[in-house]
């Protein structure tokens, strides 16, 4: 299961909640979709996007079985999970990149990926020596991460 969001707070008295979505897959909020919260499965009855706050994607959500403020309050700060969607060929999850070795186009090892940092233009691979590499220049080939960027990209 992947963590896809968090219940931020209740909204009103009828059981609505504000959900901060951590995924770019808005279909997670479609009516009839299911999200897991601990050992509980929550079915989305209805959801509508709210204006972004601090760059965060927020939704006003009604879950089946959450019918009042007290039920909604019990969900405050709950992490929502869902099964991973199928990946496109050559795609990787973030957790698969962390700890992976990065090679340049000639096959020379560049470094080990220590973290993936969110960045508006392109997420960045943070290497063990402190260098950062935009994901726009990285591909996955035969279980390896390969960077093919412009000259000087990997210079310290």
GROMACS .gro file of C-alpha atoms in nm:
model
  156
    1UNK     CA    1   0.000   0.000   0.000
    2UNK     CA    2   0.111   0.356  -0.071
    3UNK     CA    3   0.039   0.651   0.154
    4UNK     CA    4  -0.162   0.884  -0.071
    5UNK     CA    5  -0.288   1.152   0.166
    6UNK     CA    6  -0.396   1.263   0.511
    7UNK     CA    7  -0.719   1.375   0.671
    8UNK     CA    8  -0.635   1.730   0.780
    9UNK     CA    9  -0.947   1.816   0.978
   10UNK     CA   10  -1.325   1.793   0.993
   11UNK     CA   11  -1.528   2.044   0.795
   12UNK     CA   12  -1.867   2.140   0.933
   13UNK     CA   13  -2.106   1.923   1.131
   14UNK     CA   14  -2.215   1.658   0.879
   15UNK     CA   15  -1.901   1.443   0.857
   16UNK     CA   16  -1.711   1.612   0.576
   17UNK     CA   17  -1.332   1.619   0.604
   18UNK     CA   18  -1.050   1.808   0.439
   19UNK     CA   19  -0.799   1.569   0.279
   20UNK     CA   20  -0.448   1.666   0.175
   21UNK     CA   21  -0.367   1.451  -0.128
   22UNK     CA   22  -0.002   1.350  -0.160
   23UNK     CA   23  -0.037   1.189  -0.501
   24UNK     CA   24  -0.088   1.338  -0.845
   25UNK     CA   25  -0.357   1.078  -0.913
   26UNK     CA   26  -0.681   1.270  -0.858
   27UNK     CA   27  -0.881   0.953  -0.933
   28UNK     CA   28  -0.808   0.857  -0.570
   29UNK     CA   29  -1.086   1.106  -0.484
   30UNK     CA   30  -1.341   0.969  -0.735
   31UNK     CA   31  -1.675   0.859  -0.594
   32UNK     CA   32  -1.663   0.487  -0.519
   33UNK     CA   33  -1.285   0.469  -0.472
   34UNK     CA   34  -1.155   0.313  -0.153
   35UNK     CA   35  -0.881   0.435   0.078
   36UNK     CA   36  -0.741   0.250   0.376
   37UNK     CA   37  -0.699   0.413   0.715
   38UNK     CA   38  -0.529   0.166   0.949
   39UNK     CA   39  -0.753  -0.142   0.944
   40UNK     CA   40  -1.053   0.056   0.818
   41UNK     CA   41  -1.157   0.095   0.454
   42UNK     CA   42  -1.314   0.429   0.367
   43UNK     CA   43  -1.521   0.463   0.050
   44UNK     CA   44  -1.533   0.807  -0.111
   45UNK     CA   45  -1.896   0.913  -0.159
   46UNK     CA   46  -1.815   1.256  -0.299
   47UNK     CA   47  -1.515   1.486  -0.324
   48UNK     CA   48  -1.439   1.829  -0.463
   49UNK     CA   49  -1.107   2.008  -0.493
   50UNK     CA   50  -1.033   2.305  -0.269
   51UNK     CA   51  -0.799   2.592  -0.355
   52UNK     CA   52  -0.437   2.485  -0.299
   53UNK     CA   53  -0.284   2.596   0.030
   54UNK     CA   54   0.093   2.635   0.029
   55UNK     CA   55   0.115   2.428  -0.290
   56UNK     CA   56  -0.074   2.138  -0.127
   57UNK     CA   57  -0.356   1.963  -0.310
   58UNK     CA   58  -0.662   1.962  -0.079
   59UNK     CA   59  -1.007   1.810  -0.121
   60UNK     CA   60  -1.337   1.831   0.064
   61UNK     CA   61  -1.444   1.466   0.102
   62UNK     CA   62  -1.748   1.273   0.218
   63UNK     CA   63  -1.671   0.913   0.320
   64UNK     CA   64  -1.940   0.645   0.358
   65UNK     CA   65  -2.012   0.582   0.724
   66UNK     CA   66  -1.870   0.915   0.842
   67UNK     CA   67  -2.190   1.095   0.927
   68UNK     CA   68  -2.115   1.360   1.188
   69UNK     CA   69  -1.854   1.589   1.335
   70UNK     CA   70  -1.751   1.329   1.594
   71UNK     CA   71  -1.687   1.064   1.324
   72UNK     CA   72  -1.493   1.318   1.118
   73UNK     CA   73  -1.290   1.432   1.420
   74UNK     CA   74  -1.187   1.069   1.481
   75UNK     CA   75  -1.019   1.074   1.138
   76UNK     CA   76  -0.814   1.391   1.203
   77UNK     CA   77  -0.449   1.340   1.097
   78UNK     CA   78  -0.520   0.986   0.974
   79UNK     CA   79  -0.293   0.873   0.690
   80UNK     CA   80  -0.481   0.736   0.389
   81UNK     CA   81  -0.335   0.451   0.184
   82UNK     CA   82  -0.423   0.281  -0.143
   83UNK     CA   83  -0.279   0.008  -0.366
   84UNK     CA   84  -0.017   0.133  -0.610
   85UNK     CA   85  -0.136   0.199  -0.965
   86UNK     CA   86   0.031   0.011  -1.249
   87UNK     CA   87   0.355   0.171  -1.361
   88UNK     CA   88   0.439   0.261  -1.717
   89UNK     CA   89   0.733   0.075  -1.871
   90UNK     CA   90   1.062   0.221  -1.746
   91UNK     CA   91   0.901   0.400  -1.451
   92UNK     CA   92   1.009   0.364  -1.089
   93UNK     CA   93   0.868   0.447  -0.748
   94UNK     CA   94   1.065   0.693  -0.535
   95UNK     CA   95   1.152   0.422  -0.281
   96UNK     CA   96   1.308   0.220  -0.566
   97UNK     CA   97   1.543   0.508  -0.653
   98UNK     CA   98   1.669   0.570  -0.299
   99UNK     CA   99   1.982   0.361  -0.246
  100UNK     CA  100   2.021   0.291  -0.618
  101UNK     CA  101   2.348   0.351  -0.801
  102UNK     CA  102   2.346   0.619  -1.069
  103UNK     CA  103   2.556   0.578  -1.384
  104UNK     CA  104   2.637   0.816  -1.667
  105UNK     CA  105   2.566   0.737  -2.033
  106UNK     CA  106   2.913   0.581  -2.076
  107UNK     CA  107   2.848   0.335  -1.789
  108UNK     CA  108   3.067   0.503  -1.526
  109UNK     CA  109   2.923   0.507  -1.174
  110UNK     CA  110   2.829   0.861  -1.069
  111UNK     CA  111   2.712   0.794  -0.713
  112UNK     CA  112   2.442   0.650  -0.490
  113UNK     CA  113   2.100   0.814  -0.456
  114UNK     CA  114   2.047   0.922  -0.094
  115UNK     CA  115   1.712   1.102  -0.136
  116UNK     CA  116   1.460   1.234  -0.384
  117UNK     CA  117   1.377   1.600  -0.328
  118UNK     CA  118   1.052   1.750  -0.454
  119UNK     CA  119   1.110   2.048  -0.682
  120UNK     CA  120   0.852   2.232  -0.896
  121UNK     CA  121   1.049   2.210  -1.221
  122UNK     CA  122   1.169   1.851  -1.179
  123UNK     CA  123   1.224   1.631  -0.877
  124UNK     CA  124   1.592   1.604  -0.784
  125UNK     CA  125   1.803   1.301  -0.702
  126UNK     CA  126   2.031   1.388  -0.410
  127UNK     CA  127   2.354   1.189  -0.437
  128UNK     CA  128   2.578   1.066  -0.156
  129UNK     CA  129   2.836   1.337  -0.236
  130UNK     CA  130   2.579   1.620  -0.219
  131UNK     CA  131   2.529   1.668  -0.592
  132UNK     CA  132   2.175   1.691  -0.724
  133UNK     CA  133   2.050   1.560  -1.058
  134UNK     CA  134   1.715   1.663  -1.209
  135UNK     CA  135   1.502   1.359  -1.290
  136UNK     CA  136   1.442   1.496  -1.640
  137UNK     CA  137   1.789   1.363  -1.730
  138UNK     CA  138   1.751   1.021  -1.563
  139UNK     CA  139   1.617   0.696  -1.706
  140UNK     CA  140   1.594   0.341  -1.580
  141UNK     CA  141   1.772   0.080  -1.789
  142UNK     CA  142   1.808  -0.285  -1.690
  143UNK     CA  143   1.751  -0.210  -1.322
  144UNK     CA  144   2.001   0.078  -1.319
  145UNK     CA  145   1.952   0.453  -1.306
  146UNK     CA  146   2.127   0.630  -1.591
  147UNK     CA  147   2.181   1.003  -1.624
  148UNK     CA  148   2.227   1.156  -1.967
  149UNK     CA  149   2.243   1.530  -1.921
  150UNK     CA  150   2.412   1.832  -2.069
  151UNK     CA  151   2.786   1.885  -2.024
  152UNK     CA  152   2.872   2.012  -1.675
  153UNK     CA  153   2.561   1.870  -1.508
  154UNK     CA  154   2.763   1.636  -1.289
  155UNK     CA  155   3.055   1.872  -1.220
  156UNK     CA  156   3.115   1.963  -0.856
   0.00000   0.00000   0.00000
